[in-house]
Amino acid sequence: MRDYYNRIKKYFINKPYSNENLVKSLVTLSFIKIVLFSIGIQAPEVELNWRILTVVVFVVANLSILLVLYSPIFFIKRRYYQIIYGLIINFGMSFVIVANRVYNMFFHSYISLQTVAHSTEGLSMFQAVYSTFRMGEFLWIIDIPILFYIFSRQPITNELIGKSTKADYEVVNGDEKRNEKKFSRFMIAALIVSITVIIWTPVLSIYTGVSEQHPHIQLRDSGPFMFYTREAVARTPVVEESRLDIRDKQRIEGWFENNKPEKKEEELEFYGEMEGKNLILLQIEALQNVAIDKEINGQEITPNLNRIIDESMFFSKTYDQTDMATADAEALVNFSLYPPGNVSAYMQYPDNYFYSLPRVLQRVGYNTSVLHGYYREFYNREEAYPNVGYESFVSMENFEKDEMYNGLLGDKTFLEQSVDHIKNLEEPYFAFVITLTSHHPFNYIEPEDYEGIDVSGYENTIVGDYIRSIHYTDAAIGRFYELLKENEILDNTLLAFYGDHAAFNYNERHYQELNQFFGVNVHKPEEQITIHKVPFGIYDQDGRFEGEIDEKMGMIDIFPTIANIMGVDHSYTMGRDVLNSEEDFVIFRDGSFIKDGKYYISKKNAFFDMNTTDQVEVENKDEWQAKVEDALEISDLIYETNYFETDFFRENHVIYKE
């Protein structure tokens, strides 16, 4: 074996070749990968909208970074190690690209450095890769074996001399070693320019406006190298005194004081109607309003949910306010805070002590539990949930795995088994139940594994897969509902349910089918708002809550609305109790918002009428924008200062005293 290894090593070492051609080939192929990856990034806008300066910076900076990364090849004398080094760099970059692509399929976001700040998140990403990886991703590394074959066999002459000669070699310990010059004049000049460009790239990014854009746009317009370098610099710890700045805390306190409800408790409609009753909150993966009451080929997509909604109070104009899907949905509903942006609260702030729905219920004697049919480490939930206020976490490890789809526990068995767990909770209790199977890209369920629905017209499209997936989850919810009734759980329980986020990206491959399904052009930002409507309903077996509420609201309003019905405190929620408020103000993480029937799109800096989608002018533009900016800043300050854990808050609010 050792002799065989030495023969291979000698084979690589003795072949004449060109350092410069090897580097040029690796740089070119790597740059092509970066370009293809960047073009495919799904950002909050469809148009590439690259300015000339942005393109120039992108091209020059990425080529410069690649050249510097591959330049150590010139200092490596053995061909074998040159090739290995170059392919390691190539593979590392390809891995980052594939990881981001697969991560985006699962989370509707891209990997940030904070995403991997906690060790448990490494497992989360591995599980996401396992669940969504497709064989086509291997195309990103197919060049590696090809390059290995070519540069390990092709005799390329010395670039400086023009041909290989014996003078180019010397014998060292019995092995021939090349005396080839390290750099040509062209390569020396290119490296000098590259290093200069790398030094000045952060300055150039300021002029291109990239650093002020949404993180997805930053990644697309910069490429992964610049994006992660800039993020690393931005995330470098700074002086911590700002975290203790009393002015920040006074500003937060002032915001809540200025935005507290005007009505007293005894004046509130539905206040305390379910006081002391159990609460089950069902978060349904990727369920959108468009599926409710919709038929396809004569069949209802969600027949069971339709039946439940007919007997519920249904909030038909609830908007998804997430920035990166499921994790943000939990923050919006549990904390009534806006998501921190491009990284979930559980990942970035797992140790924060939150004012939350389970916490306020816990303080009046409720047992709090969360149930989810996936690994407890996923999304850093195991670390974060105790600080959110959940006393127990029932995860995949606690369920019988009798119905699995590509590593996911099927919603049918998950919800059936959840009933058994809920039955054993000590009353009063709050059970937060999270479904999963209807997750993007919606192709986990095989047709033979559920009662089928005819998707003619949408065959072999992501829309058809979504319809099948939601139809399956709807059947699982129908069975869950019946079991709750059979076990008399609903006799003393409020059941609330909602869809956790929009199901689709704007840049889905089958966009024409999406247009048909939604009845809008999903590539027009002024019409995209339709995609962001998710169902929210409240069901009580005694019929206390029925009918449609068509007031515009966001997911951030679910906590205070439910808290009002349960008769518990919601003083420190940034949302509003929709049942006792007439202000339709829905704010999105990117600074866009809905107000008085107008939709403001931050990246266009323009208002659109929500009925006609026509651009309009408004008189209160500056006032509304200031209010939105203030709300988002306050939410960020609460996260950054761990506000509800501070002595400043605890000493003044009885709800947090032991």
XYZ file of C-alpha atoms in Angstrom:
658
model
C 0.000 0.000 0.000
C 2.814 2.400 0.891
C 4.572 1.651 -2.412
C 1.329 2.312 -4.280
C 0.902 5.643 -2.474
C 4.478 6.668 -3.326
C 3.930 5.830 -6.987
C 0.826 8.033 -7.083
C 2.690 10.847 -5.344
C 5.605 10.596 -7.754
C 3.190 10.585 -10.682
C 1.739 13.913 -9.559
C 5.088 15.492 -8.725
C 6.929 14.620 -11.924
C 4.382 15.919 -14.428
C 5.246 19.345 -15.837
C 2.394 21.869 -15.727
C 1.593 25.584 -15.513
C 0.863 27.130 -12.116
C -0.737 30.113 -13.746
C -3.122 28.089 -15.882
C -4.162 26.063 -12.869
C -4.935 29.217 -10.894
C -6.735 30.862 -13.812
C -8.911 27.783 -14.318
C -9.837 27.558 -10.647
C -10.581 31.288 -10.389
C -12.741 31.248 -13.535
C -14.811 28.236 -12.491
C -15.247 29.553 -8.951
C -16.332 32.944 -10.244
C -18.912 31.337 -12.526
C -20.320 29.516 -9.506
C -20.584 32.748 -7.527
C -22.370 34.478 -10.422
C -24.874 31.638 -10.853
C -25.494 31.502 -7.105
C -26.020 35.266 -6.842
C -28.420 35.383 -9.782
C -30.490 32.639 -8.156
C -30.792 34.301 -4.755
C -34.398 34.939 -3.810
C -34.507 38.476 -2.487
C -37.527 40.621 -1.526
C -37.487 42.092 -5.017
C -37.688 40.193 -8.301
C -35.735 42.531 -10.538
C -31.971 42.231 -10.324
C -31.756 46.020 -10.458
C -27.949 46.008 -10.438
C -26.386 49.387 -11.074
C -23.214 49.559 -13.160
C -21.085 50.379 -10.115
C -22.601 47.457 -8.207
C -21.751 45.069 -11.043
C -18.198 46.424 -11.341
C -17.601 46.019 -7.614
C -19.120 42.536 -7.678
C -16.925 41.365 -10.571
C -13.662 42.999 -9.531
C -13.978 42.226 -5.818
C -14.912 38.571 -6.250
C -12.211 37.942 -8.853
C -9.702 39.624 -6.558
C -10.714 37.552 -3.539
C -10.561 34.338 -5.551
C -7.145 35.171 -6.965
C -5.752 35.855 -3.490
C -7.318 32.662 -2.128
C -5.773 30.538 -4.861
C -2.401 32.354 -4.962
C -0.749 30.048 -2.365
C -0.609 27.502 -5.192
C 2.410 29.438 -6.505
C 4.285 28.746 -3.254
C 3.498 25.023 -3.172
C 6.207 23.109 -5.010
C 4.623 19.691 -5.222
C 1.947 19.283 -7.860
C -0.019 16.813 -5.768
C -0.449 19.354 -2.967
C -1.161 22.211 -5.363
C -4.114 20.356 -6.819
C -5.363 19.243 -3.411
C -5.162 22.809 -2.053
C -6.978 24.289 -5.043
C -9.751 21.714 -4.919
C -10.193 22.174 -1.157
C -10.803 25.898 -1.706
C -13.137 25.097 -4.606
C -15.036 22.530 -2.542
C -15.288 24.856 0.469
C -16.836 27.594 -1.632
C -19.170 25.101 -3.330
C -20.222 23.775 0.075
C -21.136 27.287 1.243
C -23.224 27.797 -1.899
C -25.042 24.454 -1.612
C -25.611 24.927 2.129
C -27.171 28.338 1.500
C -29.362 27.043 -1.316
C -30.650 24.089 0.690
C -31.019 26.184 3.856
C -33.095 28.676 1.888
C -35.405 25.926 0.640
C -36.194 24.990 4.232
C -36.051 28.327 6.064
C -36.817 30.839 3.270
C -33.640 32.604 4.356
C -29.878 32.337 3.905
C -27.231 31.389 6.429
C -25.802 34.196 8.523
C -22.867 33.993 10.914
C -25.289 34.351 13.795
C -27.204 31.363 12.477
C -24.274 29.179 13.497
C -23.385 31.074 16.671
C -24.811 28.255 18.774
C -23.545 24.723 18.469
C -27.044 23.254 18.312
C -27.734 25.210 15.152
C -25.129 23.133 13.351
C -27.458 20.193 13.843
C -30.373 22.306 12.647
C -28.624 23.012 9.377
C -27.621 19.380 8.957
C -31.234 18.335 9.448
C -32.411 20.971 6.979
C -29.923 19.649 4.422
C -31.103 16.108 5.061
C -34.753 17.091 4.596
C -34.441 19.227 1.482
C -31.257 18.190 -0.317
C -31.801 17.293 -3.964
C -29.429 15.396 -6.249
C -29.191 18.381 -8.592
C -27.065 20.174 -5.984
C -24.199 17.832 -6.867
C -23.811 19.845 -10.080
C -22.128 22.529 -7.965
C -19.186 20.201 -7.292
C -19.084 18.220 -10.524
C -16.159 20.321 -11.731
C -13.951 19.073 -8.892
C -13.336 15.519 -10.173
C -13.016 16.890 -13.711
C -10.362 19.397 -12.634
C -8.582 16.721 -10.648
C -8.419 14.471 -13.697
C -7.263 17.196 -16.095
C -4.564 18.741 -13.922
C -3.263 15.455 -12.663
C -2.698 14.110 -16.189
C -2.273 16.984 -18.639
C 1.393 17.917 -19.286
C 1.330 21.738 -19.441
C 4.603 23.510 -20.164
C 6.286 26.115 -18.017
C 4.497 29.428 -18.597
C 7.678 31.487 -18.415
C 10.017 29.419 -20.523
C 7.454 28.149 -23.027
C 8.383 24.510 -22.717
C 9.476 22.075 -20.086
C 13.229 21.441 -19.861
C 15.445 19.418 -17.589
C 16.800 22.676 -16.221
C 13.431 23.336 -14.712
C 13.909 20.475 -12.268
C 16.299 19.357 -9.573
C 16.474 16.112 -7.662
C 15.704 16.285 -3.943
C 15.887 13.067 -1.923
C 15.369 11.036 -5.056
C 12.283 13.008 -6.205
C 12.239 15.581 -8.967
C 11.144 19.050 -7.836
C 10.347 21.959 -10.096
C 12.432 25.168 -10.205
C 9.611 27.037 -11.923
C 9.361 30.762 -11.197
C 6.413 31.570 -8.963
C 4.831 34.543 -10.724
C 4.650 36.033 -14.179
C 4.553 39.812 -14.495
C 0.875 39.605 -15.299
C 0.179 37.586 -12.162
C 2.234 39.925 -9.981
C 0.264 42.898 -11.273
C -3.031 41.035 -10.836
C -2.212 40.148 -7.235
C -1.240 43.727 -6.388
C -4.494 44.986 -7.856
C -6.450 42.237 -6.087
C -5.029 43.023 -2.670
C -5.708 46.726 -3.225
C -9.274 46.003 -4.283
C -9.893 43.781 -1.237
C -8.699 46.560 1.055
C -10.998 49.100 -0.610
C -14.032 46.864 -1.137
C -15.724 47.851 2.170
C -15.456 51.495 1.117
C -16.836 50.765 -2.352
C -19.779 48.874 -0.872
C -20.849 52.059 0.868
C -21.084 53.877 -2.458
C -22.990 51.027 -4.090
C -25.552 51.111 -1.295
C -25.217 47.371 -0.722
C -24.651 47.662 3.043
C -28.026 49.367 3.494
C -30.034 46.725 1.627
C -31.946 43.691 2.861
C -29.471 40.898 3.796
C -30.664 38.744 0.887
C -29.908 41.581 -1.524
C -26.532 42.133 0.151
C -25.663 38.476 -0.386
C -26.846 38.589 -3.986
C -25.074 41.832 -4.884
C -21.851 41.035 -3.008
C -21.297 37.316 -3.289
C -20.643 35.090 -0.260
C -17.051 36.194 0.429
C -17.801 39.910 0.781
C -21.115 39.259 2.522
C -19.655 37.125 5.293
C -16.565 39.290 5.700
C -18.714 42.391 6.088
C -21.033 40.565 8.481
C -18.110 39.383 10.585
C -16.848 42.957 10.881
C -20.330 44.253 11.690
C -20.811 41.576 14.365
C -17.503 42.279 16.091
C -18.271 42.974 19.768
C -18.309 46.643 20.635
C -18.365 48.453 23.972
C -21.088 46.827 26.036
C -22.076 49.953 27.983
C -24.763 50.643 25.361
C -26.611 47.546 26.581
C -27.005 49.246 29.959
C -27.954 52.674 28.637
C -30.836 53.916 30.796
C -32.026 56.061 27.890
C -32.785 52.973 25.843
C -34.853 51.511 28.651
C -36.702 54.758 29.188
C -37.379 54.919 25.465
C -38.816 51.397 25.507
C -40.935 52.186 28.552
C -42.128 55.390 26.912
C -43.184 53.536 23.765
C -45.382 51.113 25.699
C -46.832 53.946 27.765
C -47.739 55.897 24.625
C -49.238 52.860 22.901
C -51.203 51.275 25.731
C -54.940 50.643 25.119
C -57.241 53.500 26.010
C -60.041 51.241 27.270
C -60.044 49.796 30.767
C -60.438 46.056 31.262
C -64.132 46.294 32.131
C -64.746 48.159 28.884
C -63.067 45.581 26.652
C -65.201 43.343 24.481
C -64.693 39.612 25.157
C -62.348 40.353 28.056
C -61.896 37.263 30.239
C -64.526 35.208 28.364
C -62.256 32.144 28.649
C -60.531 33.029 31.915
C -59.213 29.928 33.635
C -59.958 27.715 30.605
C -57.343 25.662 28.783
C -55.749 27.027 25.632
C -54.511 25.054 22.629
C -52.711 27.121 20.010
C -52.147 25.307 16.708
C -49.447 26.656 14.386
C -49.966 25.202 10.893
C -46.968 25.049 8.606
C -47.250 27.192 5.437
C -51.054 27.431 5.541
C -52.242 30.427 3.517
C -55.603 32.096 3.206
C -55.742 31.243 -0.480
C -56.308 27.564 0.388
C -59.294 28.252 2.651
C -62.669 27.666 0.961
C -60.866 27.128 -2.331
C -61.851 24.284 -4.640
C -59.774 22.635 -7.305
C -61.404 20.341 -9.827
C -64.532 20.268 -7.682
C -62.718 19.309 -4.446
C -62.120 21.479 -1.389
C -58.448 21.825 -0.572
C -59.122 22.227 3.176
C -62.571 20.709 3.883
C -61.885 20.142 7.590
C -60.517 23.595 8.270
C -63.418 25.079 6.329
C -65.812 23.284 8.677
C -63.971 24.441 11.788
C -63.763 28.034 10.516
C -67.509 28.088 9.875
C -67.966 27.541 13.619
C -65.183 29.937 14.668
C -64.344 33.598 14.868
C -62.200 33.966 11.752
C -59.831 36.874 11.140
C -59.806 36.873 7.357
C -57.253 39.656 6.808
C -54.319 38.485 8.900
C -50.933 39.183 7.335
C -47.717 37.198 7.630
C -45.015 39.480 9.065
C -42.158 36.981 9.127
C -38.696 37.696 7.788
C -37.382 34.127 7.788
C -40.477 31.967 8.138
C -41.325 29.614 11.028
C -38.916 30.907 13.673
C -40.184 34.452 13.140
C -43.787 33.265 13.365
C -43.094 31.933 16.836
C -41.526 35.250 17.884
C -44.428 37.256 16.485
C -47.065 35.120 18.208
C -45.295 34.231 21.464
C -43.588 37.585 22.158
C -45.642 40.026 20.084
C -42.325 41.477 18.886
C -41.123 41.984 15.346
C -38.539 39.453 14.156
C -34.919 40.580 14.603
C -34.154 40.193 10.867
C -32.219 37.532 8.907
C -31.729 35.378 12.001
C -34.316 33.962 14.368
C -34.730 35.208 17.913
C -34.107 31.659 19.146
C -30.721 31.577 17.403
C -29.538 35.061 18.247
C -31.146 35.584 21.656
C -31.769 32.121 23.171
C -30.809 33.307 26.655
C -33.130 36.313 26.647
C -35.947 36.348 29.177
C -39.111 37.107 27.227
C -42.452 38.659 28.115
C -44.557 36.084 26.311
C -47.946 34.428 26.002
C -46.858 31.298 27.910
C -45.213 33.507 30.550
C -48.302 35.600 31.302
C -50.446 32.457 31.434
C -47.882 30.718 33.609
C -48.014 33.605 36.065
C -51.719 32.982 36.702
C -51.313 29.262 37.296
C -51.148 27.681 33.839
C -48.969 24.719 32.940
C -47.245 25.481 29.660
C -46.132 22.940 27.079
C -44.997 22.979 23.465
C -45.344 20.006 21.091
C -43.464 19.593 17.809
C -42.719 16.510 15.724
C -39.088 17.284 15.017
C -35.755 17.251 16.832
C -35.655 19.400 19.950
C -32.327 21.003 18.945
C -33.811 22.324 15.708
C -34.019 26.130 15.538
C -32.278 26.146 18.931
C -35.672 25.519 20.505
C -34.385 23.348 23.355
C -32.175 26.156 24.606
C -34.683 28.962 24.065
C -38.034 27.497 25.159
C -37.413 27.642 28.933
C -36.679 31.372 28.604
C -39.814 31.810 26.503
C -41.867 30.353 29.344
C -42.508 26.755 28.294
C -42.137 24.267 31.143
C -42.112 21.150 28.955
C -41.125 20.430 25.361
C -42.540 17.317 23.675
C -40.409 16.700 20.568
C -39.799 13.931 18.036
C -37.926 11.873 20.604
C -41.162 11.597 22.599
C -43.324 10.362 19.708
C -43.664 6.955 18.112
C -42.119 7.272 14.660
C -44.773 5.273 12.826
C -45.252 7.697 9.918
C -42.066 9.296 8.624
C -41.516 11.358 5.483
C -37.869 12.041 4.620
C -36.989 12.466 8.273
C -40.162 14.378 9.205
C -42.827 12.948 11.497
C -46.118 12.971 9.593
C -48.732 15.462 10.786
C -51.389 12.739 11.098
C -49.526 10.645 13.637
C -48.038 13.742 15.297
C -51.435 15.314 15.961
C -53.035 12.030 17.010
C -50.259 11.364 19.513
C -50.346 15.005 20.662
C -53.888 14.445 21.933
C -52.541 11.767 24.291
C -49.933 14.197 25.622
C -52.464 17.001 26.019
C -54.830 14.709 27.957
C -52.119 14.200 30.561
C -51.440 17.920 31.143
C -52.561 19.307 34.466
C -55.291 21.919 34.058
C -55.345 24.745 33.392
C -52.801 24.393 30.620
C -51.510 26.119 27.529
C -50.417 23.736 24.753
C -48.594 25.172 21.758
C -48.786 22.613 18.923
C -46.601 23.039 15.806
C -47.183 21.041 12.600
C -44.455 20.443 10.042
C -45.256 18.141 7.125
C -46.644 20.852 4.828
C -43.205 22.479 4.628
C -41.630 23.936 1.500
C -40.936 22.371 -1.029
C -44.156 20.419 -0.228
C -43.104 17.126 -1.766
C -42.611 15.068 1.365
C -45.931 13.213 1.119
C -46.357 10.454 -1.448
C -49.786 10.328 -3.188
C -50.454 6.823 -1.884
C -49.966 8.009 1.706
C -53.007 10.271 1.921
C -56.517 10.633 0.610
C -55.709 12.188 -2.733
C -56.933 15.339 -4.351
C -57.024 15.891 -8.106
C -54.419 18.541 -9.001
C -55.054 18.498 -12.742
C -53.742 21.750 -14.180
C -50.967 21.891 -11.587
C -49.293 18.527 -12.171
C -45.530 18.409 -11.606
C -45.437 21.945 -10.196
C -44.722 23.275 -6.729
C -48.316 24.528 -6.615
C -49.647 21.014 -7.155
C -47.319 19.713 -4.450
C -48.549 22.448 -2.104
C -52.199 21.583 -2.709
C -51.543 17.904 -1.968
C -49.475 18.751 1.095
C -52.029 21.130 2.609
C -54.846 18.689 1.810
C -52.963 16.024 3.785
C -52.357 18.381 6.735
C -56.009 19.435 6.651
C -57.020 15.767 7.016
C -54.623 15.489 9.977
C -56.197 18.575 11.584
C -59.665 17.153 11.003
C -58.686 13.994 12.881
C -57.048 16.092 15.631
C -60.250 18.095 16.037
C -62.395 14.950 16.277
C -60.085 13.383 18.857
C -60.189 16.552 20.968
C -63.970 16.304 20.887
C -64.083 12.573 21.609
C -61.839 13.053 24.627
C -63.984 16.000 25.825
C -60.933 18.243 25.755
C -62.805 20.988 23.900
C -65.447 21.154 26.646
C -63.139 23.376 28.661
C -60.683 24.661 26.074
C -60.197 27.504 23.627
C -58.707 26.303 20.332
C -56.839 28.943 18.318
C -55.082 28.238 15.019
C -53.106 30.140 12.401
C -50.844 29.667 9.374
C -47.260 30.468 10.274
C -46.096 32.203 7.088
C -46.463 32.558 3.341
C -45.757 29.276 1.599
C -43.940 30.463 -1.519
C -40.953 32.529 -2.539
C -41.471 35.234 -5.150
C -39.011 33.566 -7.474
C -40.535 30.094 -7.565
C -39.852 28.266 -10.808
C -43.552 27.717 -11.606
C -44.559 31.351 -11.246
C -47.264 31.163 -13.917
C -49.061 28.484 -11.911
C -48.606 30.665 -8.814
C -50.208 33.585 -10.631
C -53.129 31.374 -11.551
C -53.476 29.958 -8.042
C -53.386 33.333 -6.276
C -55.081 35.330 -9.003
C -52.337 37.973 -8.943
C -48.961 38.587 -10.567
C -46.514 37.434 -7.901
C -43.667 39.245 -9.674
C -45.247 42.646 -9.013
C -44.363 43.929 -5.522
C -47.646 45.836 -5.262
C -49.549 42.560 -5.770
C -47.295 40.349 -3.663
C -49.103 41.408 -0.507
C -51.827 38.905 -1.420
C -49.345 36.095 -0.825
C -48.877 37.261 2.763
C -52.395 36.582 4.014
C -52.591 33.687 6.481
C -55.647 32.321 8.302
C -56.224 32.968 12.016
C -59.214 31.586 13.865
C -60.538 31.100 17.406
C -62.897 28.228 18.220
C -64.945 27.657 21.354
C -67.296 24.693 21.555
C -69.972 26.785 23.297
C -70.120 29.200 20.357
C -68.920 32.333 22.164
C -66.760 33.295 19.202
C -68.217 33.146 15.719
C -68.283 35.174 12.529
C -65.748 36.925 10.305
C -63.513 39.768 11.483
C -62.308 41.528 8.344
C -60.099 44.133 10.023
C -56.521 44.099 8.766
C -54.122 42.725 11.356
C -50.724 41.090 11.639
C -49.502 37.960 13.380
C -48.024 40.238 16.040
C -51.625 40.936 17.124
C -52.459 37.301 17.940
C -50.909 37.344 21.443
C -52.790 40.425 22.747
C -56.046 39.306 21.111
C -55.913 35.873 22.756
C -54.666 37.352 26.046
C -57.731 39.612 26.179
C -60.048 36.598 25.762
C -58.134 34.610 28.394
C -58.239 37.570 30.780
C -54.463 37.859 31.242
C -51.999 40.720 31.047
C -50.697 41.922 27.681
C -49.278 45.310 28.651
C -45.951 44.705 26.970
C -47.028 43.485 23.580
C -46.207 45.503 20.488
C -49.309 44.185 18.756
C -52.882 45.174 19.549
C -56.032 43.438 20.680
C -57.879 43.444 17.362
C -61.248 42.864 19.062
C -60.925 46.216 20.822
C -59.024 48.329 18.330
C -59.996 50.076 15.125
C -56.513 51.019 13.904
C -55.404 48.889 10.967
C -51.636 49.297 11.098
C -49.638 46.272 9.903
C -45.854 46.688 9.924
C -43.377 44.452 8.111
C -39.730 43.835 9.005
C -38.372 45.600 5.903
C -40.168 48.846 6.787
C -43.143 48.280 4.491
C -46.583 48.619 6.080
C -50.348 48.652 5.602
C -52.348 51.628 6.809
C -55.852 52.888 5.950
C -56.141 50.649 2.896
C -52.754 51.734 1.540
C -49.723 49.486 1.144
C -46.344 51.181 1.465
C -43.465 49.305 -0.216
C -40.216 50.430 1.383
C -37.917 49.460 -1.494
C -40.046 51.467 -3.918
C -40.696 54.279 -1.416
C -44.239 54.422 -2.743
C -47.834 53.839 -1.609
C -50.311 51.626 -3.449
C -54.053 51.306 -3.102
C -54.724 47.760 -1.880
C -57.897 47.410 -3.940
C -56.656 48.719 -7.277
C -52.852 48.307 -6.808
C -52.524 51.817 -8.307
C -49.795 54.043 -6.919
C -51.209 56.834 -4.749
C -50.037 59.776 -2.700
C -50.765 60.147 1.033
C -50.621 63.189 3.282
C -49.365 61.424 6.405
C -46.410 59.684 4.778
C -43.691 61.106 7.059
C -45.725 60.555 10.209
C -46.513 56.948 9.341
C -42.937 56.154 8.316
C -41.604 57.616 11.568
C -44.010 55.474 13.553
C -42.952 52.348 11.689
C -39.254 53.091 12.128
C -39.764 53.744 15.826
C -41.659 50.473 16.363
C -38.988 48.393 14.628
C -36.214 50.114 16.579
C -38.009 49.533 19.889
C -38.450 45.857 19.061
C -34.739 45.549 18.238
C -33.798 47.332 21.477
C -35.879 44.880 23.498
C -33.925 41.991 21.980
C -30.529 43.677 22.214
C -30.869 44.826 25.846
C -32.714 41.707 27.078
C -35.115 44.292 28.414
C -37.501 42.025 30.319
C -34.608 40.547 32.303
C -33.275 43.917 33.462
C -33.611 45.090 37.044
C -35.160 48.239 35.592
C -38.132 46.197 34.356
C -38.350 43.564 37.093
C -38.368 46.038 39.952
C -41.311 47.934 38.507
C -43.617 45.191 37.226
C -45.324 42.857 39.628
C -45.963 40.244 36.938
C -42.297 39.277 37.053
C -41.888 39.147 40.800
C -41.627 35.653 42.278
